[in-house]
Short mmCIF file of C-alpha atoms in Angstrom, two decimals:
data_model
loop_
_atom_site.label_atom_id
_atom_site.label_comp_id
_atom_site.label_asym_id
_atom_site.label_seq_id
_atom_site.Cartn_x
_atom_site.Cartn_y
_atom_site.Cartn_z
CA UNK A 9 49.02 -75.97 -24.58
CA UNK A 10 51.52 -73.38 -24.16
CA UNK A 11 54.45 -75.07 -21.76
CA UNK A 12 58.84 -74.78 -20.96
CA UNK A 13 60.47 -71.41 -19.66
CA UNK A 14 60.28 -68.32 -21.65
CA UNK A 15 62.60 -66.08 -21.04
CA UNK A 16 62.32 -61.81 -21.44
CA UNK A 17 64.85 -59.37 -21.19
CA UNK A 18 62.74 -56.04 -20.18
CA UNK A 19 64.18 -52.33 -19.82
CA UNK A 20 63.92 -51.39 -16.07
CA UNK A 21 61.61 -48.37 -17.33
CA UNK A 22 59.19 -49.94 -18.63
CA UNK A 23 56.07 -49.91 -16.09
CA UNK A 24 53.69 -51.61 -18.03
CA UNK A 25 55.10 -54.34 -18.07
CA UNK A 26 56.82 -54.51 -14.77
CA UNK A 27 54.32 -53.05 -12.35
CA UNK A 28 52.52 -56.78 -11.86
CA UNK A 29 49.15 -57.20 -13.53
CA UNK A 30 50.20 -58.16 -17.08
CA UNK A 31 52.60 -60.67 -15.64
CA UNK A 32 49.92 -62.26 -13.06
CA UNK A 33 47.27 -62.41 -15.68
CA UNK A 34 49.55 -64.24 -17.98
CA UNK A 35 50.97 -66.43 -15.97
CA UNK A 36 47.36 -66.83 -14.43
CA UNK A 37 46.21 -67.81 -18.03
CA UNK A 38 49.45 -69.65 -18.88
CA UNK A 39 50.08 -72.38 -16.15
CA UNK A 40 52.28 -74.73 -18.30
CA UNK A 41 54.76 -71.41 -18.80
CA UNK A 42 57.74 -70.42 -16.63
CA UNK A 43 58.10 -66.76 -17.01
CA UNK A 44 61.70 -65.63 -16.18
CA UNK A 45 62.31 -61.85 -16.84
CA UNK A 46 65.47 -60.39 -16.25
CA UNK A 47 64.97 -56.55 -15.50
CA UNK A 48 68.22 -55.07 -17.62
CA UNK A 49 69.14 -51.72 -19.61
CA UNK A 50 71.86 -52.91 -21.46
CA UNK A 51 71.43 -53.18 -25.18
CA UNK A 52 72.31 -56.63 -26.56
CA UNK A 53 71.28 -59.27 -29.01
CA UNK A 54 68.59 -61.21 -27.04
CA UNK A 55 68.53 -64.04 -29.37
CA UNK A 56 72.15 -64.67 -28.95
CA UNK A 57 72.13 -63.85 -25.09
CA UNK A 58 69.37 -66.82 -25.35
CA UNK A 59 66.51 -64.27 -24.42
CA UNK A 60 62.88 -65.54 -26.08
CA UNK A 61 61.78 -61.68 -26.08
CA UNK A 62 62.32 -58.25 -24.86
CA UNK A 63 60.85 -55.28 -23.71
CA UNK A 64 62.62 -51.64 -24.91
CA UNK A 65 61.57 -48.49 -26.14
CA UNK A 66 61.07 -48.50 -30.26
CA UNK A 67 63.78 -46.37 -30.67
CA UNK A 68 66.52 -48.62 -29.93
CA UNK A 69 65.00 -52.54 -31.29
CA UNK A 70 66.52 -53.73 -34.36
CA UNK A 71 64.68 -53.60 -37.73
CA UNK A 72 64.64 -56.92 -38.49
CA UNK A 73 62.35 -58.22 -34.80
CA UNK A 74 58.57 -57.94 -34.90
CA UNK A 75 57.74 -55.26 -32.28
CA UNK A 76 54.02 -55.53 -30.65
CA UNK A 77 53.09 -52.19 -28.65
CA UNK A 78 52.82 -52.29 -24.94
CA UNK A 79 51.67 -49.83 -22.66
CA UNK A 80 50.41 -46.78 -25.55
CA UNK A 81 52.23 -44.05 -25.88
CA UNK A 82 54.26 -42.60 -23.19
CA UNK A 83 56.36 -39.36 -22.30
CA UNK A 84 59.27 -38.39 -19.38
CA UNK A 85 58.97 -36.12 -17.12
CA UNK A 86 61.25 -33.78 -14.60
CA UNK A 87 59.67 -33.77 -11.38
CA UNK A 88 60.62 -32.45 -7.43
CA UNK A 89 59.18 -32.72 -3.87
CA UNK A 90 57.14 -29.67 -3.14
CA UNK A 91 59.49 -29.16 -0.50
CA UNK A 92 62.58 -28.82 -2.92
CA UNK A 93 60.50 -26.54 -5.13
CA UNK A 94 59.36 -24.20 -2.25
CA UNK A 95 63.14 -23.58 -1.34
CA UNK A 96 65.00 -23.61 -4.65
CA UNK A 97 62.20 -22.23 -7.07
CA UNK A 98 60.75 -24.24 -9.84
CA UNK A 99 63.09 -24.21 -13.50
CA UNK A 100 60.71 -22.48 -16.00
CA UNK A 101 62.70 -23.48 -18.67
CA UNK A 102 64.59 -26.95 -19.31
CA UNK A 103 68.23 -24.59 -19.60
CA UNK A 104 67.76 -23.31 -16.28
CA UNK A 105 68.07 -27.50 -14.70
CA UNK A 106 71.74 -26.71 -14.67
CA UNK A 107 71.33 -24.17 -11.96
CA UNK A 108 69.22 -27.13 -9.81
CA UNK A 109 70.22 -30.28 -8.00
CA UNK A 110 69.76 -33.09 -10.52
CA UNK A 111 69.22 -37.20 -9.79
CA UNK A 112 70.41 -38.31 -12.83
CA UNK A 113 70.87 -41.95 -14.63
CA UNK A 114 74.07 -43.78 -16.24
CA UNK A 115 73.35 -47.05 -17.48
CA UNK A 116 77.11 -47.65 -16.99
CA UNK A 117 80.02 -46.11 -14.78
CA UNK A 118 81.95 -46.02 -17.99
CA UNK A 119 79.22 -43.87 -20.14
CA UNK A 120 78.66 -40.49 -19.39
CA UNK A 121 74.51 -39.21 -17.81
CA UNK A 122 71.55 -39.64 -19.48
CA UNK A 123 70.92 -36.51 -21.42
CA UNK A 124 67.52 -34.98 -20.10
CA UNK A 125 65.74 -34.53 -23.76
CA UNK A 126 62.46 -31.67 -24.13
CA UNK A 127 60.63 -30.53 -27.03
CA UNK A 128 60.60 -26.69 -28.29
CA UNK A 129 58.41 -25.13 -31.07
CA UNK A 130 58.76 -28.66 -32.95
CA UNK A 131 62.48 -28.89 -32.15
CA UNK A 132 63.48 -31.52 -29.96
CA UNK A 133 66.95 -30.62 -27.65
CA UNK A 134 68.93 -31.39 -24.42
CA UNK A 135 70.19 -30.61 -21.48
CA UNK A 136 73.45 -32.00 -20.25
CA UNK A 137 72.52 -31.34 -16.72
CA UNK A 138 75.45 -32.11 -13.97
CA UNK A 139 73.84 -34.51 -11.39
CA UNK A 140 75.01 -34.49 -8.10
CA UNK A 141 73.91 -37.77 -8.20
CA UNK A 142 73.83 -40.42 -10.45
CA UNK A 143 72.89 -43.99 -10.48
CA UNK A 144 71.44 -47.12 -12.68
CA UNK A 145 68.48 -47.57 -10.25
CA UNK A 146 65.37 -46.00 -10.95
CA UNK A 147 64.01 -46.97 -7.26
CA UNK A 148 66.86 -44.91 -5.85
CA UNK A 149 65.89 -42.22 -8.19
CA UNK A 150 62.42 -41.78 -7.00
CA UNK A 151 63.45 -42.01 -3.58
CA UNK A 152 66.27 -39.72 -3.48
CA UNK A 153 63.81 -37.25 -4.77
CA UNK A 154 61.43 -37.76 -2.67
CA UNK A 155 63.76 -37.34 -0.12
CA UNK A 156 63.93 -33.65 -1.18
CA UNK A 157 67.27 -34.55 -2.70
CA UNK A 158 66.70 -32.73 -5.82
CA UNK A 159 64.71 -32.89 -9.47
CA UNK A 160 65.17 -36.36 -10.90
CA UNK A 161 64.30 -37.03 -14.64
CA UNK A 162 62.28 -40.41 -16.00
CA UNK A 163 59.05 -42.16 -17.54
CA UNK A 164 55.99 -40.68 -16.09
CA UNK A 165 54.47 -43.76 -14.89
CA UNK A 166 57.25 -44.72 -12.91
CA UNK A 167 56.34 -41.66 -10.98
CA UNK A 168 52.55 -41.41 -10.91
CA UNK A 169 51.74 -43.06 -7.60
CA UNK A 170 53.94 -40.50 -5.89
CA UNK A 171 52.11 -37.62 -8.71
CA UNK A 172 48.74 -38.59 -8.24
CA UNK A 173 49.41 -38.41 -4.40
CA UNK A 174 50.96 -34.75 -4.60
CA UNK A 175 54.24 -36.23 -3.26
CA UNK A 176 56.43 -35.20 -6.35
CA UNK A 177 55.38 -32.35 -8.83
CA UNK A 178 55.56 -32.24 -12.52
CA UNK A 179 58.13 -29.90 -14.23
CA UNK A 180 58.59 -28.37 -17.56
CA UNK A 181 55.41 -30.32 -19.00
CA UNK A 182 54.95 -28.09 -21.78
CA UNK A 183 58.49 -29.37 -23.26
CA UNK A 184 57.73 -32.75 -22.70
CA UNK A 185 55.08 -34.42 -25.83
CA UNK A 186 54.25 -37.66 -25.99
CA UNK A 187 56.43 -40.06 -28.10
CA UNK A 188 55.87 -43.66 -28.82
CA UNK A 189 56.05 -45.93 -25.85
CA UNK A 190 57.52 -50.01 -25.59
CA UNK A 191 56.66 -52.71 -27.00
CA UNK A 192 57.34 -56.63 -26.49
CA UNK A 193 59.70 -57.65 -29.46
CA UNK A 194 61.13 -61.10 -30.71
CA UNK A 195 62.84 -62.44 -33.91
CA UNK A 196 61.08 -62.72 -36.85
CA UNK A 197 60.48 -66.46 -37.32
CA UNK A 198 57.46 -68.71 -39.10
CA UNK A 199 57.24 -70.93 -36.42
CA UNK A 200 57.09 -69.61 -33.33
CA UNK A 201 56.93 -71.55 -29.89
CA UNK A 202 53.50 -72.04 -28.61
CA UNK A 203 54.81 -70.05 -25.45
CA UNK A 204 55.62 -66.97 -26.96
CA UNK A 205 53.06 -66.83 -29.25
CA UNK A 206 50.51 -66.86 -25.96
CA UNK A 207 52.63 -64.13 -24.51
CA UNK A 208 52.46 -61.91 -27.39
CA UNK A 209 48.66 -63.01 -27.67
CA UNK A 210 47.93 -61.92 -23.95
CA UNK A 211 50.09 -58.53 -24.47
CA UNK A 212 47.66 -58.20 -28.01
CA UNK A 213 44.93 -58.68 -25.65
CA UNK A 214 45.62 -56.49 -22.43
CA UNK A 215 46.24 -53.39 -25.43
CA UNK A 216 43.33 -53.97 -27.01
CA UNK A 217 41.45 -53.73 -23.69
CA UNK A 218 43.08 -50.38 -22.62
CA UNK A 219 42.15 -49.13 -25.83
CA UNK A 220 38.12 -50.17 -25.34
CA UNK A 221 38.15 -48.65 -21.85
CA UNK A 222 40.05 -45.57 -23.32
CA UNK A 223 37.16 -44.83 -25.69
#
């Protein structure tokens, strides 16, 4: 029986794993396991920061962890308040976001804004837009923009509550493909602990569900 803390070091982006129901089902199936996540962008060595797993986009885990997709693929978005987009116009093109007020992100006051990245005739690019404001915090993100403080830039499905209810409008969609999403990742070992190998299990299990209901 699966049993001690395990301990997971997830991207604050990553909605699949942090909107609830994969967490409550495993810890629902899991009883003996103590599930601490620590919700962090910084990119470290979670073995020697003591971390049992993590959750980040591909792009940026080592080679040498086993990586176990969560979530399917995913894709970012720019997106506005109707309001904002009735009295500033809508960008038609990602160049013309410099001419807009931008929410953007900095993982760090000492590193310089996320770049907003699109897609054109095969040939990815970006936009160093200026944002008027910046921050770490997604949730202040989404809620300065809802505010009708300006187009803010992110993972789509940290936005589609507010989408699906017409409170914030996609932008620039057609530069924006699909990429491959996050995944659960952990150190390459023979013998893993009987709690992680039920996490990874129950993430194994929750995609292959999604997949049968996407058919």
């Amino acid at each position: 029986t699966p049993r001690g803390l395990l301990k997971v070091a997830v991207t604050s982006i990553a909605e699949p794993f942090l909107s609830g129901p994969l967490v409550a089902s495993f810890a629902q199936a899991c009883p003996g396991v103590t599930l601490e996540v620590t919700v962090t962008d910084e990119e470290f060595d979670i073995v020697a920061a003591g971390f049992d797993a993590g959750v980040r986009l591909g792009e940026v885990i080592e080679q040498d962890m086993v990586a176990v997709p969560l979530g399917g693929p995913q894709r970012e978005l720019a997106v506005a308040t109707p309001g904002y987009l009735a009295a500033h116009g809508a960008p038609a093109h990602p160049r013309e976001l410099v001419l807009h007020r931008c929410i953007g992100w900095r993982r760090r006051p000492d590193m310089a804004p996320h770049r907003w990245e699109f897609v054109e005739d095969g040939r990815p690019f970006d936009v160093q837009v200026q944002p008027q404001v910046t921050t770490n915090d997604l949730s202040l993100m989404i809620h300065a923009a809802l505010a009708g403080g300006g187009i803010t830039f992110g993972i789509e499905a940290c936005f589609r509550p507010w989408l699906e209810r017409g409170e914030l409008v996609p932008l620039l969609e057609a530069f924006l493909p699909p990429f491959p999403g996050f995944f659960l990742y952990f150190p390459d070992r023979r013998n893993q602990p009987p709690k992680l190998r039920a996490l990874v299990a129950h993430v194994r299990g929750v995609e292959g569900q999604a997949m049968g209901a996407g058919r």
